[in-house]
Coordinates of C-alpha atoms in Angstrom, one line a residue:
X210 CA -12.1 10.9 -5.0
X211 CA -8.7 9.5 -4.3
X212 CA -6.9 8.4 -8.0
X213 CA -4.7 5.1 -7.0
X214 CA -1.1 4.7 -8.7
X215 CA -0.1 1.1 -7.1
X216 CA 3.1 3.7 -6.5
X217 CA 3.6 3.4 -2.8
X218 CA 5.0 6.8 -1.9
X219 CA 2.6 8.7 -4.2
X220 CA -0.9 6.6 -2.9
X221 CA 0.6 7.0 0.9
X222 CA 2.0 10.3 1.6
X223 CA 0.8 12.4 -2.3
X224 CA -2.8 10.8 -3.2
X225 CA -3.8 12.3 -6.6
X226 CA -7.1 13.3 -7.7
X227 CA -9.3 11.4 -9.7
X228 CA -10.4 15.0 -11.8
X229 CA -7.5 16.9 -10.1
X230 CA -3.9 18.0 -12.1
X231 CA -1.0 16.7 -10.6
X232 CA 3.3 17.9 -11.3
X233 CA 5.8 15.8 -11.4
X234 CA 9.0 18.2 -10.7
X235 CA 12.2 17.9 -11.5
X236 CA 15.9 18.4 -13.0
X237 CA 17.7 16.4 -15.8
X238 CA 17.6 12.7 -15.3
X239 CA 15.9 12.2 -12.0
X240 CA 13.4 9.9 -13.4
X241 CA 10.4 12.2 -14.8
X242 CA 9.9 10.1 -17.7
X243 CA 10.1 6.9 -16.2
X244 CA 8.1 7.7 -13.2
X245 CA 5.3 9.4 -15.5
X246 CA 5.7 5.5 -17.9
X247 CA 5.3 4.0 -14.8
X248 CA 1.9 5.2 -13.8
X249 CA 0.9 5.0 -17.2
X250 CA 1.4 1.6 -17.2
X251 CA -0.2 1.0 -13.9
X252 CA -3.3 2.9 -14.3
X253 CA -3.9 1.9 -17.9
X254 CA -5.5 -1.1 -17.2
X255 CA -7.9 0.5 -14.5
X256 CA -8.8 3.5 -16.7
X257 CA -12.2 2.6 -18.2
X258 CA -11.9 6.0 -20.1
X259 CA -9.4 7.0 -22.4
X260 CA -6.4 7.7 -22.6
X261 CA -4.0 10.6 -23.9
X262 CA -0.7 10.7 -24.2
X263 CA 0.5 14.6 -25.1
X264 CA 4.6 14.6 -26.3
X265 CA 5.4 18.7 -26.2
X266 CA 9.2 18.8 -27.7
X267 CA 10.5 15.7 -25.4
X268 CA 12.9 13.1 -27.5
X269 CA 11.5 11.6 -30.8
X270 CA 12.9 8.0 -29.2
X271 CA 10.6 8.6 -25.8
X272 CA 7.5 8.8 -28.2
X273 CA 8.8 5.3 -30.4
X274 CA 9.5 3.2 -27.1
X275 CA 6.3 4.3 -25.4
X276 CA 4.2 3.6 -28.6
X277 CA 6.0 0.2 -28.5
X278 CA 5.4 -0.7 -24.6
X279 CA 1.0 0.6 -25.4
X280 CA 1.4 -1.7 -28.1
X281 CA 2.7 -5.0 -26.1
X282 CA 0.4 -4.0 -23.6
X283 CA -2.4 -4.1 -25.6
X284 CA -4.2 -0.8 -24.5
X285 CA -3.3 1.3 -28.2
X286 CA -7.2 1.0 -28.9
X287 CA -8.0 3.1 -26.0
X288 CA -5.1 5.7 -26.1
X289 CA -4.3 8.7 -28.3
X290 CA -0.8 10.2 -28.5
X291 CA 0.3 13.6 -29.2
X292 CA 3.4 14.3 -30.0
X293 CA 5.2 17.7 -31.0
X294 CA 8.9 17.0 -30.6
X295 CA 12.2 18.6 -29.8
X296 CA 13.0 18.5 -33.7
X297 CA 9.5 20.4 -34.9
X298 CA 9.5 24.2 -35.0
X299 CA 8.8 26.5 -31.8
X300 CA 5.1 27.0 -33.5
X301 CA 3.8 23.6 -33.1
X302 CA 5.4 22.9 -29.8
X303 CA 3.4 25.4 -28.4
X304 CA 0.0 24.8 -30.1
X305 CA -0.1 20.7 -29.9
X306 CA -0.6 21.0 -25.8
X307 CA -3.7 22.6 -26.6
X308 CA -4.5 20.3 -29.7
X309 CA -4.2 17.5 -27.1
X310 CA -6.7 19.3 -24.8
X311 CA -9.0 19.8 -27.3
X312 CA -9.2 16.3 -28.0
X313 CA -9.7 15.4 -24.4
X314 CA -12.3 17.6 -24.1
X315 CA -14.6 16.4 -27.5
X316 CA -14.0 12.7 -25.3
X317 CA -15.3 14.2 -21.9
X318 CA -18.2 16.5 -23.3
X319 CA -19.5 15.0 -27.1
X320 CA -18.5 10.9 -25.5
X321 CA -19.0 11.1 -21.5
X322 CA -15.8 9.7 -20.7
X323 CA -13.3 10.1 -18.6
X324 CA -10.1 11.4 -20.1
X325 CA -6.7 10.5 -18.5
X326 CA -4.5 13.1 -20.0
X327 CA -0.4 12.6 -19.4
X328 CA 1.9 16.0 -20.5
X329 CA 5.3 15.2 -21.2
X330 CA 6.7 18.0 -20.6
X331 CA 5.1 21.1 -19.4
X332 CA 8.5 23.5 -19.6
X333 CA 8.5 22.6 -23.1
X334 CA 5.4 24.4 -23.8
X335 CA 6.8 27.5 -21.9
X336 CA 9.9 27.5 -23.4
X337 CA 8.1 27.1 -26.8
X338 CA 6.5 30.2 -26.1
X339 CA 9.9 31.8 -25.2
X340 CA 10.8 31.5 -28.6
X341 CA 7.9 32.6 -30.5
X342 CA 8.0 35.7 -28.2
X343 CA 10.8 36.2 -29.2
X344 CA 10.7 35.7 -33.0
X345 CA 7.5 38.5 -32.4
X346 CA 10.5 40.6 -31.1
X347 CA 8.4 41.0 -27.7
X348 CA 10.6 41.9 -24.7
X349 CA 11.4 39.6 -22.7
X350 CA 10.6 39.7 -18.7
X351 CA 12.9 38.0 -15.6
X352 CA 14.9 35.0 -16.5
X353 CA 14.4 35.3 -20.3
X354 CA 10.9 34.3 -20.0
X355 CA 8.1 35.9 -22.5
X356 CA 6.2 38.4 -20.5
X357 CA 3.1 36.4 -21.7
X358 CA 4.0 33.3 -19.4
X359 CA 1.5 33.5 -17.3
X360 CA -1.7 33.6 -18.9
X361 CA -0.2 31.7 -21.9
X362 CA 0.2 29.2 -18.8
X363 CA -3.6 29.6 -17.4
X364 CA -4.9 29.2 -20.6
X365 CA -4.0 25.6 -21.1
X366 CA -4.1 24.4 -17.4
X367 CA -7.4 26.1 -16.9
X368 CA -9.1 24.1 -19.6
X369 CA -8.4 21.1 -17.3
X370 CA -11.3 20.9 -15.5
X371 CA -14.6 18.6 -14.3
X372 CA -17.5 18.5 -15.8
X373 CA -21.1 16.9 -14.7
X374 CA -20.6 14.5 -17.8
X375 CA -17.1 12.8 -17.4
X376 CA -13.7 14.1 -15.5
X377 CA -10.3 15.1 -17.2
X378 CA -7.6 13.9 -15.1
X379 CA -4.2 15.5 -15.6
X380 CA -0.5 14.2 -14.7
X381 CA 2.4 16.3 -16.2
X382 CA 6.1 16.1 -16.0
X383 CA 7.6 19.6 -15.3
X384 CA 11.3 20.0 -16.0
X385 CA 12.9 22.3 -13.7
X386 CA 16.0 24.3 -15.0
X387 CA 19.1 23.4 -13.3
X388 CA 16.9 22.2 -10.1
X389 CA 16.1 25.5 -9.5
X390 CA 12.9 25.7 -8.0
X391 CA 12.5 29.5 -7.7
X392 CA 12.6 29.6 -11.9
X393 CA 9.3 31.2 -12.6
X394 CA 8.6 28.4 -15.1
X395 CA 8.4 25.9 -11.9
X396 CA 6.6 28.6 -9.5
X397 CA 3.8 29.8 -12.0
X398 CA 3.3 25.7 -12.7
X399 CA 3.3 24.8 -8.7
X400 CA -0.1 27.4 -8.7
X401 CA -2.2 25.1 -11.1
X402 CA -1.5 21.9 -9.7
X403 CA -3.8 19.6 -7.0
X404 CA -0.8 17.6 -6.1
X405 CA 2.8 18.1 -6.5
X406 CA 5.3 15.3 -7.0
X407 CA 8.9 16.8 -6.3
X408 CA 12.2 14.4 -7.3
X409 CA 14.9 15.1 -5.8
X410 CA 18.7 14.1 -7.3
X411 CA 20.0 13.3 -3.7
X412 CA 17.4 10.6 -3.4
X413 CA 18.2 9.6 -7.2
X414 CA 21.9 9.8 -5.9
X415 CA 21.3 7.3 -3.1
X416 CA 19.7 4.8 -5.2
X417 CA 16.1 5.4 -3.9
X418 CA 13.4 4.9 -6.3
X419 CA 11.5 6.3 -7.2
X420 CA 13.5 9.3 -6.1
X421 CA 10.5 11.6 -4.7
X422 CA 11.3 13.6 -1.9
X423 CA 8.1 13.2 0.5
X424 CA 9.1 16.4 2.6
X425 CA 8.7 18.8 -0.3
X426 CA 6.0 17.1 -2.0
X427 CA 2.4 17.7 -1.1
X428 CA -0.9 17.1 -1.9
X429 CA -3.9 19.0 -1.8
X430 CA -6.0 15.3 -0.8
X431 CA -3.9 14.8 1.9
X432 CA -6.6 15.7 4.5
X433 CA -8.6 13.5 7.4
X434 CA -11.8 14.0 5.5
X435 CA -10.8 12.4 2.3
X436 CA -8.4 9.7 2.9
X437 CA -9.9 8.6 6.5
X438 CA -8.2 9.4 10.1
X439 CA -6.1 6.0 9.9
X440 CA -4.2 7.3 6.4
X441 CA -4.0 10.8 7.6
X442 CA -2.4 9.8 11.1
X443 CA 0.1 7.7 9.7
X444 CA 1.1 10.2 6.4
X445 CA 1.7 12.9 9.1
X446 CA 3.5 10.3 11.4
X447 CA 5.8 9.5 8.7
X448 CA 6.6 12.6 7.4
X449 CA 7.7 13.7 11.1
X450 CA 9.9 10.5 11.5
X451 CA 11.5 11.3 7.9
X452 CA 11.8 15.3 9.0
X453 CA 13.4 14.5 12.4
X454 CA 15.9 12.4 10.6
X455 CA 17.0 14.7 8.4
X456 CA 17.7 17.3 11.1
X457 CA 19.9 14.8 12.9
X458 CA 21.9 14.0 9.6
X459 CA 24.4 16.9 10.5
X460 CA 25.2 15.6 14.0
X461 CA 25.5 12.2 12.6
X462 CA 27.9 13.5 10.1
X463 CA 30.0 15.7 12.5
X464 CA 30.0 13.2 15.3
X465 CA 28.7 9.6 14.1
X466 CA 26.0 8.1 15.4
X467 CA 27.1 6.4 18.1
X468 CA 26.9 10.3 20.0
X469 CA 23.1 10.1 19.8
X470 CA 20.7 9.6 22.2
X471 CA 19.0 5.8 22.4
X472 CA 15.5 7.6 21.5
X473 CA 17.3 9.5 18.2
X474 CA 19.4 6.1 17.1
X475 CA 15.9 4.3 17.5
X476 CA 14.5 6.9 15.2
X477 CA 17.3 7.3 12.5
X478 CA 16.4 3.4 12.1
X479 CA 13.3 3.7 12.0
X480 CA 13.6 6.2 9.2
X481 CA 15.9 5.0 7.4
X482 CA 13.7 1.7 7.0
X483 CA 10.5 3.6 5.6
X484 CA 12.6 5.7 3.5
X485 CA 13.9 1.6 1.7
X486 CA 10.2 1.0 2.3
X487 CA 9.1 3.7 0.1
X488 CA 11.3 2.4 -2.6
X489 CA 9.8 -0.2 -5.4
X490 CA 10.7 -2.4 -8.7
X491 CA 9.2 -0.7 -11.9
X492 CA 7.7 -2.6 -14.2
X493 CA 9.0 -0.2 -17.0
X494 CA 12.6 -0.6 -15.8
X495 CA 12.6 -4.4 -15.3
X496 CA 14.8 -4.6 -18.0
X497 CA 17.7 -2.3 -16.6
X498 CA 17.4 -3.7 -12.8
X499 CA 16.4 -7.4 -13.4
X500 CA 14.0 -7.0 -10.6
X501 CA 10.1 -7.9 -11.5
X502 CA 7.8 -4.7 -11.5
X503 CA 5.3 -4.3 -8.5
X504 CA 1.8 -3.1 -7.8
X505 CA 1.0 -2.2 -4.2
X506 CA -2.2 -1.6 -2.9
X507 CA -3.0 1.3 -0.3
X508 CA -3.9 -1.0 2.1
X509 CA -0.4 -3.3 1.9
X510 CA 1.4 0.1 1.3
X511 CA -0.3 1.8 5.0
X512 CA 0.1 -1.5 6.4
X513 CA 4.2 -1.8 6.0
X514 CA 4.4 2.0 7.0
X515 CA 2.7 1.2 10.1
X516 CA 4.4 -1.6 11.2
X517 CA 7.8 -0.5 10.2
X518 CA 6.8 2.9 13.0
X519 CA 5.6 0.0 15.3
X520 CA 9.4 -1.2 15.1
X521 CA 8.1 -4.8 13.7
X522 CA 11.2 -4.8 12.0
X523 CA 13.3 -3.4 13.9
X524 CA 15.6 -7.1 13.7
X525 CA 15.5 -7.3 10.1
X526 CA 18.7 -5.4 8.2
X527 CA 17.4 -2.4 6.2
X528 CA 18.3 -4.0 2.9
X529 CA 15.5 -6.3 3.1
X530 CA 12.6 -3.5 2.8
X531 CA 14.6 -2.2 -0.1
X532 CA 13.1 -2.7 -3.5
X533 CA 10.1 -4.9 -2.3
X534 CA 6.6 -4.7 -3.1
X535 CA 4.1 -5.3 0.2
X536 CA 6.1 -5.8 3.2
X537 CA 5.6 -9.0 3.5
X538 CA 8.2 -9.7 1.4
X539 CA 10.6 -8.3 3.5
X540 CA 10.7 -11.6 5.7
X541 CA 11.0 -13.9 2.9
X542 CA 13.3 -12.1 1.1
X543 CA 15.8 -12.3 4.9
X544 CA 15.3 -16.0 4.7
X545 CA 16.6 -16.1 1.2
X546 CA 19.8 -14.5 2.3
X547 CA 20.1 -16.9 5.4
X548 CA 22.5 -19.6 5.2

């Protein structure tokens, strides 16, 4: 069963699982924390089960403001949060992720209900492992990392799971050292995971938001059987157009675009208006942008990506699918801008 985000990109071309673990990858400041807020804040209200927030040594100020923005929402009496944070010794950074999953699991088997469990952030437990392996005086395998990684790893990712009784469904944030994505924190993590939501500090770079890079992410629901023909078709159409684009951003650096063919030009626009498509307001950055959060259906979300293929909007300037919600908006928002 498909777990909608209201997040265009992620519903479209990453669907989660309702049941399933999905990673949300990426270096400093590329918008882990936000993104991870973000779905919190969208999914909260949908989630008939609870709630659990797990903090594993991120920044004591994350934990305050998010306690603040459950609060104003109104949602505190269905949540429970976690926290272990980057000031509290290496011991209880490593055992409150499991302290959080025991929790979810007295929820799903004692109460029957589903658990909506959030990590923030799964290095953290590694690296807290790092340390105690290394107060134990163990030796220490590639990169610095404890030779225990691995099944220290398993062990708290494997207790994740379905049961006939209720469903524990698992979003983490997953630092990645110095967007290095051969560091064997990231690789043994990319094993566990149903879906995998990669950021990518170009995109961030660009001003794309959220800043997921839909060629390296993937998603294990991404199939003909589970999301229909129609979504499948049009995920795999999409993620061509976007491939083909980037190929061609070399010769349009070297020799402008002007030297392309009409058929390439045609599809450089065409990408380049589903990748402002793709972008959308947060409603947990309102503050920062001034632009009013939005919740997009699947349906609104397949529908704009289809069109946009169709060249619908071929007439409209790019700017006006960036930062909209459905793309309807698009129109209204060039007639704004007439004079």
């Amino acid at each position: 069963e498909v777990f909608a985000t209201g997040i265009k990109v992620i519903d479209v071309l990453m669907p989660l699982e309702r049941g399933g673990k999905a990673g949300l990858f990426g270096g400093a400041g590329v918008g882990k924390t936000v993104l991870l807020t973000e779905m919190i804040h969208n999914m909260i209200g949908h989630q008939d089960g609870v709630s659990l927030f797990c903090g594993i040594g991120e920044r004591c100020r994350e934990g305050e403001e998010l306690y603040r923005e459950m609060q104003d929402a109104g949602v505190l009496p269905h949540m429970v949060m976690v926290f272990g944070q980057m000031n509290e010794p290496p011991g209880s950074r490593f055992r409150i992720g499991h302290a959080a999953l025991t929790m979810a699991e007295y929820f799903r088997d004692d109460e029957h209900r589903d658990v909506l469990l959030l990590i923030d952030n799964i290095f953290r437990f590694i690296q807290a492992g790092m340390e105690v392996s290394g107060l134990m005086g163990q030796m220490p395998s590639r990169l610095g990392y404890q030779p225990t990684m691995g099944t220290e790893l398993a062990g708290l990712e494997e207790r994740i799971a379905n049961t006939d009784t209720g469903a524990i469904t698992s979003i983490q944030a997953v630092y990645v050292p110095a967007d290095d994505f051969t560091d064997p924190a990231a690789v043994h993590t990319f094993s566990h995971l149903s879906a995998s939501i990669v950021l990518s500090r170009k995109r961030a770079s660009e001003g794309l938001f959220p800043a997921i890079d839909p060629l390296q992410s993937s998603s294990k629901m991404a199939t003909p059987g589970i999301v229909g023909e129609r979504h499948y078709a049009l995920a795999r159409e999409i993620r061509r157009t976007l491939a083909q684009h980037a190929e061609l951003k070399d010769i349009i650096a070297m020799l402008g675009l002007e030297q392309l063919s009409p058929a390439d030009r045609n599809l450089v626009a065409r990408a380049r208006r589903l990748e402002r498509f793709l972008t959308q307001p947060f409603f947990t950055t309102e503050q920062f942008t001034g632009l009013p959060g939005k919740l997009v259906s699947l349906e609104h979300a397949l529908d704009g990506c289809e069109r946009i293929l169709n060249d619908e909007f071929k007439d409209l300037p790019e700017a006006a699918l960036y930062m909209i919600g459905s793309v309807a908006e698009a129109k209204a928002k060039t007639r704004e801008k007439a004079p």
